[in-house]
mmCIF file of C-alpha atoms in Angstrom:
data_model
loop_
_atom_site.group_PDB
_atom_site.id
_atom_site.type_symbol
_atom_site.label_atom_id
_atom_site.label_comp_id
_atom_site.label_asym_id
_atom_site.label_seq_id
_atom_site.Cartn_x
_atom_site.Cartn_y
_atom_site.Cartn_z
ATOM 1 C CA MET Q 1 21.258 4.927 0.533
ATOM 2 C CA LYS Q 2 20.080 1.334 0.835
ATOM 3 C CA LEU Q 3 16.538 0.036 1.381
ATOM 4 C CA LYS Q 4 16.233 -3.302 3.146
ATOM 5 C CA ILE Q 5 12.770 -4.550 2.228
ATOM 6 C CA SER Q 6 10.704 -7.442 3.513
ATOM 7 C CA ALA Q 7 7.181 -8.083 2.216
ATOM 8 C CA ALA Q 8 4.574 -10.737 2.932
ATOM 9 C CA SER Q 9 0.963 -11.320 1.908
ATOM 10 C CA ASN Q 10 -1.056 -13.917 3.826
ATOM 11 C CA VAL Q 11 -4.613 -15.215 3.481
ATOM 12 C CA GLY Q 12 -5.111 -15.195 7.281
ATOM 13 C CA CYS Q 13 -6.940 -17.765 9.404
ATOM 14 C CA VAL Q 14 -10.561 -17.268 8.326
ATOM 15 C CA ARG Q 15 -10.797 -16.181 4.686
ATOM 16 C CA GLN Q 16 -10.432 -18.727 1.890
ATOM 17 C CA ASN Q 17 -9.247 -16.237 -0.718
ATOM 18 C CA ASN Q 18 -6.483 -13.626 -0.489
ATOM 19 C CA GLU Q 19 -7.618 -10.350 -2.070
ATOM 20 C CA ASP Q 20 -4.450 -8.448 -1.054
ATOM 21 C CA MET Q 21 -1.457 -7.987 -3.336
ATOM 22 C CA ILE Q 22 1.970 -6.350 -2.983
ATOM 23 C CA LEU Q 23 4.313 -4.880 -5.573
ATOM 24 C CA VAL Q 24 8.028 -4.536 -4.782
ATOM 25 C CA GLY Q 25 10.031 -3.263 -7.738
ATOM 26 C CA ASP Q 26 9.095 -5.746 -10.472
ATOM 27 C CA CYS Q 27 7.859 -8.481 -8.114
ATOM 28 C CA PHE Q 28 4.145 -9.118 -7.473
ATOM 29 C CA LEU Q 29 3.292 -10.993 -4.258
ATOM 30 C CA ARG Q 30 0.198 -12.844 -3.055
ATOM 31 C CA ASP Q 31 0.324 -15.732 -0.571
ATOM 32 C CA GLU Q 32 4.110 -15.479 -0.442
ATOM 33 C CA SER Q 33 6.951 -13.436 1.032
ATOM 34 C CA PHE Q 34 9.943 -11.604 -0.368
ATOM 35 C CA ASP Q 35 13.171 -9.961 0.830
ATOM 36 C CA GLU Q 36 15.392 -7.591 -1.110
ATOM 37 C CA GLU Q 37 18.102 -4.993 -0.572
ATOM 38 C CA VAL Q 38 18.018 -2.077 -3.004
ATOM 39 C CA GLU Q 39 20.682 0.567 -3.547
ATOM 40 C CA ILE Q 40 18.773 3.747 -4.368
ATOM 41 C CA ASP Q 41 21.854 5.752 -5.365
ATOM 42 C CA GLY Q 42 21.999 5.908 -9.144
ATOM 43 C CA LYS Q 43 18.448 4.599 -9.598
ATOM 44 C CA ASP Q 44 15.961 6.723 -11.484
ATOM 45 C CA ARG Q 45 12.891 5.220 -9.808
ATOM 46 C CA TYR Q 46 11.642 2.460 -7.516
ATOM 47 C CA LEU Q 47 8.155 1.573 -6.297
ATOM 48 C CA ILE Q 48 6.724 -0.370 -3.372
ATOM 49 C CA ALA Q 49 2.911 -0.594 -3.203
ATOM 50 C CA LEU Q 50 0.181 -2.578 -1.470
ATOM 51 C CA ALA Q 51 -3.465 -3.054 -2.488
ATOM 52 C CA ASP Q 52 -6.281 -4.512 -0.381
ATOM 53 C CA GLY Q 53 -9.018 -5.690 -2.743
ATOM 54 C CA MET Q 54 -12.703 -5.778 -1.885
ATOM 55 C CA GLY Q 55 -15.806 -7.184 -3.450
ATOM 56 C CA GLY Q 56 -15.869 -10.796 -2.328
ATOM 57 C CA HIS Q 57 -15.475 -14.021 -4.306
ATOM 58 C CA SER Q 58 -12.961 -13.414 -7.100
ATOM 59 C CA SER Q 59 -13.490 -9.704 -7.687
ATOM 60 C CA GLY Q 60 -11.380 -8.233 -4.889
ATOM 61 C CA ASP Q 61 -8.264 -10.088 -5.947
ATOM 62 C CA VAL Q 62 -8.888 -9.042 -9.557
ATOM 63 C CA ALA Q 63 -9.131 -5.367 -8.545
ATOM 64 C CA SER Q 64 -5.910 -5.389 -6.516
ATOM 65 C CA ARG Q 65 -4.064 -7.266 -9.269
ATOM 66 C CA ASP Q 66 -5.307 -4.997 -12.050
ATOM 67 C CA VAL Q 67 -4.491 -1.798 -10.156
ATOM 68 C CA LEU Q 68 -0.956 -2.841 -9.201
ATOM 69 C CA THR Q 69 -0.222 -4.215 -12.673
ATOM 70 C CA ASN Q 70 -1.433 -1.005 -14.285
ATOM 71 C CA LEU Q 71 0.474 1.160 -11.793
ATOM 72 C CA HIS Q 72 3.666 -0.825 -12.397
ATOM 73 C CA TYR Q 73 3.558 -0.231 -16.151
ATOM 74 C CA PHE Q 74 2.569 3.413 -15.752
ATOM 75 C CA PHE Q 75 5.233 4.236 -13.162
ATOM 76 C CA TYR Q 76 8.160 2.611 -14.967
ATOM 77 C CA ASP Q 77 7.086 4.072 -18.327
ATOM 78 C CA MET Q 78 6.861 7.649 -17.041
ATOM 79 C CA PRO Q 79 9.304 10.097 -18.634
ATOM 80 C CA ALA Q 80 12.393 10.901 -16.602
ATOM 81 C CA GLY Q 81 12.984 14.150 -14.753
ATOM 82 C CA LEU Q 82 9.449 15.287 -13.955
ATOM 83 C CA SER Q 83 9.171 17.970 -11.291
ATOM 84 C CA VAL Q 84 7.362 17.211 -8.028
ATOM 85 C CA GLY Q 85 4.272 19.002 -9.304
ATOM 86 C CA ASP Q 86 4.299 17.197 -12.644
ATOM 87 C CA PHE Q 87 4.858 13.839 -10.959
ATOM 88 C CA ASN Q 88 1.879 14.414 -8.659
ATOM 89 C CA GLU Q 89 -0.266 15.477 -11.601
ATOM 90 C CA ALA Q 90 0.713 12.349 -13.519
ATOM 91 C CA ILE Q 91 -0.361 10.125 -10.598
ATOM 92 C CA TYR Q 92 -3.682 11.985 -10.289
ATOM 93 C CA GLU Q 93 -4.307 11.405 -14.000
ATOM 94 C CA TRP Q 94 -3.377 7.733 -13.613
ATOM 95 C CA LEU Q 95 -5.865 7.402 -10.741
ATOM 96 C CA GLU Q 96 -8.687 8.770 -12.883
ATOM 97 C CA SER Q 97 -7.764 6.401 -15.702
ATOM 98 C CA ILE Q 98 -7.510 3.238 -13.584
ATOM 99 C CA SER Q 99 -10.728 4.102 -11.721
ATOM 100 C CA ASN Q 100 -12.539 4.235 -15.067
ATOM 101 C CA ILE Q 101 -10.980 0.919 -16.101
ATOM 102 C CA ILE Q 102 -12.026 -0.836 -12.888
ATOM 103 C CA ASP Q 103 -15.547 0.620 -13.024
ATOM 104 C CA SER Q 104 -15.937 -0.356 -16.708
ATOM 105 C CA LYS Q 105 -14.925 -3.928 -15.920
ATOM 106 C CA GLY Q 106 -17.539 -3.985 -13.176
ATOM 107 C CA HIS Q 107 -20.240 -2.744 -15.557
ATOM 108 C CA SER Q 108 -19.368 -5.206 -18.330
ATOM 109 C CA GLU Q 109 -19.092 -8.330 -16.147
ATOM 110 C CA PRO Q 110 -21.620 -8.861 -13.311
ATOM 111 C CA ARG Q 111 -19.179 -10.906 -11.221
ATOM 112 C CA TYR Q 112 -16.935 -7.839 -10.998
ATOM 113 C CA HIS Q 113 -19.757 -5.455 -10.038
ATOM 114 C CA GLU Q 114 -18.453 -2.726 -7.674
ATOM 115 C CA MET Q 115 -15.139 -4.475 -7.114
ATOM 116 C CA GLY Q 116 -12.508 -2.141 -5.744
ATOM 117 C CA THR Q 117 -9.264 -1.809 -3.852
ATOM 118 C CA THR Q 118 -7.305 0.421 -1.538
ATOM 119 C CA LEU Q 119 -3.760 1.492 -2.412
ATOM 120 C CA VAL Q 120 -0.761 2.613 -0.373
ATOM 121 C CA GLY Q 121 2.761 3.047 -1.634
ATOM 122 C CA LEU Q 122 6.259 4.424 -1.191
ATOM 123 C CA ALA Q 123 7.848 5.690 -4.397
ATOM 124 C CA TYR Q 124 11.309 6.965 -5.285
ATOM 125 C CA TYR Q 125 11.452 9.065 -8.439
ATOM 126 C CA ALA Q 126 14.008 11.608 -9.731
ATOM 127 C CA GLY Q 127 15.738 11.950 -6.365
ATOM 128 C CA GLU Q 128 12.524 12.396 -4.365
ATOM 129 C CA PHE Q 129 10.588 10.049 -2.057
ATOM 130 C CA TYR Q 130 6.793 10.096 -1.994
ATOM 131 C CA TRP Q 131 4.173 8.203 -0.040
ATOM 132 C CA MET Q 132 0.655 7.753 -1.394
ATOM 133 C CA ASN Q 133 -2.648 6.583 0.018
ATOM 134 C CA CYS Q 134 -6.151 5.847 -1.260
ATOM 135 C CA GLY Q 135 -8.424 4.072 1.253
ATOM 136 C CA ASP Q 136 -7.767 2.668 4.714
ATOM 137 C CA SER Q 137 -4.579 0.685 4.235
ATOM 138 C CA ARG Q 138 -1.806 2.517 6.055
ATOM 139 C CA VAL Q 139 1.681 4.000 5.916
ATOM 140 C CA TYR Q 140 3.678 4.123 9.173
ATOM 141 C CA ARG Q 141 7.092 5.530 10.087
ATOM 142 C CA LEU Q 142 9.234 4.284 12.969
ATOM 143 C CA HIS Q 143 11.541 7.152 14.001
ATOM 144 C CA ASP Q 144 13.616 7.418 17.198
ATOM 145 C CA GLY Q 145 11.839 4.379 18.608
ATOM 146 C CA GLN Q 146 8.331 5.778 18.092
ATOM 147 C CA LEU Q 147 5.835 4.440 15.563
ATOM 148 C CA HIS Q 148 3.488 6.947 13.917
ATOM 149 C CA GLN Q 149 0.813 6.489 11.285
ATOM 150 C CA ILE Q 150 1.604 9.119 8.652
ATOM 151 C CA SER Q 151 -1.268 8.374 6.282
ATOM 152 C CA THR Q 152 -4.879 9.272 7.050
ATOM 153 C CA ASP Q 153 -7.574 6.597 6.823
ATOM 154 C CA HIS Q 154 -10.246 7.395 4.261
ATOM 155 C CA SER Q 155 -12.862 5.679 6.395
ATOM 156 C CA LEU Q 156 -16.208 6.365 8.044
ATOM 157 C CA SER Q 157 -14.744 5.821 11.508
ATOM 158 C CA ASN Q 158 -12.051 8.433 10.893
ATOM 159 C CA LEU Q 159 -14.597 10.823 9.385
ATOM 160 C CA MET Q 160 -16.785 10.469 12.486
ATOM 161 C CA GLY Q 161 -13.815 10.884 14.834
ATOM 162 C CA SER Q 162 -14.142 7.361 16.229
ATOM 163 C CA SER Q 163 -11.173 5.260 17.318
ATOM 164 C CA GLU Q 164 -13.060 2.086 16.356
ATOM 165 C CA HIS Q 165 -12.335 0.764 12.887
ATOM 166 C CA THR Q 166 -15.663 0.013 11.164
ATOM 167 C CA ASN Q 167 -14.217 -1.323 7.868
ATOM 168 C CA ILE Q 168 -16.467 1.138 6.022
ATOM 169 C CA ILE Q 169 -14.260 3.175 3.715
ATOM 170 C CA THR Q 170 -15.104 6.496 2.071
ATOM 171 C CA ASN Q 171 -12.546 6.339 -0.746
ATOM 172 C CA CYS Q 172 -11.059 3.614 -2.905
ATOM 173 C CA ILE Q 173 -10.292 2.716 -6.520
ATOM 174 C CA GLY Q 174 -13.474 1.292 -8.037
ATOM 175 C CA GLY Q 175 -15.875 -0.116 -5.480
ATOM 176 C CA GLY Q 176 -18.651 2.205 -6.617
ATOM 177 C CA CYS Q 177 -16.678 5.251 -5.468
ATOM 178 C CA LYS Q 178 -17.938 8.223 -7.508
ATOM 179 C CA MET Q 179 -14.772 10.307 -7.268
ATOM 180 C CA SER Q 180 -11.611 8.612 -6.049
ATOM 181 C CA TYR Q 181 -8.734 10.699 -4.725
ATOM 182 C CA ILE Q 182 -5.217 9.953 -3.574
ATOM 183 C CA ASP Q 183 -3.035 11.588 -0.932
ATOM 184 C CA MET Q 184 0.415 12.279 -2.418
ATOM 185 C CA VAL Q 185 3.085 13.571 -0.035
ATOM 186 C CA THR Q 186 6.741 14.331 -0.768
ATOM 187 C CA CYS Q 187 8.692 12.959 2.190
ATOM 188 C CA THR Q 188 12.349 13.097 1.096
ATOM 189 C CA PRO Q 189 13.633 14.988 4.204
ATOM 190 C CA ASP Q 190 11.966 12.383 6.467
ATOM 191 C CA VAL Q 191 13.649 9.370 4.860
ATOM 192 C CA GLN Q 192 16.600 9.064 7.228
ATOM 193 C CA PRO Q 193 19.065 6.241 7.971
ATOM 194 C CA GLY Q 194 17.801 4.161 10.872
ATOM 195 C CA ASP Q 195 14.138 4.860 10.163
ATOM 196 C CA VAL Q 196 11.676 2.152 9.172
ATOM 197 C CA TYR Q 197 8.610 2.598 6.970
ATOM 198 C CA MET Q 198 5.744 0.111 6.970
ATOM 199 C CA LEU Q 199 2.873 -0.355 4.528
ATOM 200 C CA CYS Q 200 0.037 -2.599 5.667
ATOM 201 C CA SER Q 201 -3.518 -3.669 4.983
ATOM 202 C CA ASP Q 202 -6.127 -3.448 7.730
ATOM 203 C CA GLY Q 203 -5.698 -7.164 8.337
ATOM 204 C CA LEU Q 204 -2.702 -6.169 10.482
ATOM 205 C CA THR Q 205 -4.071 -3.119 12.286
ATOM 206 C CA ASP Q 206 -7.465 -4.709 13.043
ATOM 207 C CA MET Q 207 -5.643 -7.474 14.910
ATOM 208 C CA LEU Q 208 -2.772 -5.573 16.543
ATOM 209 C CA SER Q 209 -2.622 -2.167 18.220
ATOM 210 C CA ASP Q 210 -0.017 0.379 17.191
ATOM 211 C CA VAL Q 211 1.701 -0.286 20.527
ATOM 212 C CA ASP Q 212 1.950 -3.995 19.697
ATOM 213 C CA VAL Q 213 3.262 -3.273 16.202
ATOM 214 C CA GLN Q 214 5.814 -0.811 17.563
ATOM 215 C CA ALA Q 215 7.106 -3.375 20.073
ATOM 216 C CA LEU Q 216 7.531 -5.982 17.337
ATOM 217 C CA MET Q 217 9.282 -3.553 15.014
ATOM 218 C CA LEU Q 218 11.672 -2.451 17.754
ATOM 219 C CA GLN Q 219 12.572 -6.130 18.096
ATOM 220 C CA GLY Q 220 13.451 -6.150 14.393
ATOM 221 C CA ALA Q 221 10.335 -7.947 13.157
ATOM 222 C CA ASP Q 222 10.126 -8.400 9.407
ATOM 223 C CA ALA Q 223 6.936 -8.597 7.333
ATOM 224 C CA ASN Q 224 6.515 -12.342 7.923
ATOM 225 C CA ARG Q 225 6.720 -11.928 11.695
ATOM 226 C CA LEU Q 226 4.114 -9.158 11.659
ATOM 227 C CA CYS Q 227 1.758 -11.271 9.542
ATOM 228 C CA ASP Q 228 2.277 -14.200 11.924
ATOM 229 C CA ALA Q 229 1.425 -11.966 14.900
ATOM 230 C CA ALA Q 230 -1.829 -10.875 13.225
ATOM 231 C CA ASN Q 231 -2.734 -14.523 12.615
ATOM 232 C CA GLU Q 232 -1.865 -15.445 16.197
ATOM 233 C CA ALA Q 233 -4.304 -12.720 17.305
ATOM 234 C CA GLY Q 234 -7.112 -14.250 15.221
ATOM 235 C CA GLY Q 235 -6.280 -13.561 11.581
ATOM 236 C CA TYR Q 236 -9.848 -12.557 10.693
ATOM 237 C CA ASP Q 237 -8.796 -10.936 7.411
ATOM 238 C CA ASN Q 238 -6.097 -11.184 4.765
ATOM 239 C CA VAL Q 239 -2.952 -9.519 6.065
ATOM 240 C CA SER Q 240 -0.208 -7.923 3.987
ATOM 241 C CA VAL Q 241 2.821 -5.983 5.191
ATOM 242 C CA CYS Q 242 5.884 -4.290 3.690
ATOM 243 C CA VAL Q 243 8.724 -3.242 5.998
ATOM 244 C CA ILE Q 244 11.305 -0.855 4.521
ATOM 245 C CA ARG Q 245 14.408 -0.225 6.626
ATOM 246 C CA ILE Q 246 16.517 2.781 5.625
ATOM 247 C CA GLU Q 247 20.250 2.012 5.819
#
């Protein structure tokens, strides 16, 4: 199986600082784009993740960088051959550890007070695919021409049953969150040739409807094109996108 990956992280049209960051394999991206084809067969593990930092000034970009850097080292240093249950447990333990690290940094340095970040990812480990989510960045799957959000927003608007996105999140890493949690879902049977997975920050979905995103993806849009479309619609926030085509 081959993954054809495009990733782009863009500051947008209004913000002066990009607090988003993307990790693809060993490559960290901010204010740049990246394309890669990866043969999964024979690989022990591979990780694609996206973090949308919050906190303003310099702290949001520090949170997203620190979380992805820490996750990269943790994931690629994990022992081989863990079961699904053990893998999930390891990620839960990592989340508790990195949450403490981010909170401690915020307590020790006032400029990092209550900095935090969301996290979404698609991971391949020991023959299994997983998607993960903490916050309101999203994971989508395009299957048989239909785009569906498969992650659940950890947000006030979702909690209240509102279709309007309020940008108030109920879960994140750091950010003053008392008890962070992460959705971990094994999705191996759903990773099928011809399908497309997309990870994105809310800078995309606040600007474009799912119908608009679906139309662009059916036209073969890569991550750069989706970021451009968000900026053409106003670009009020940083926008970051990963598109993973299964071949």
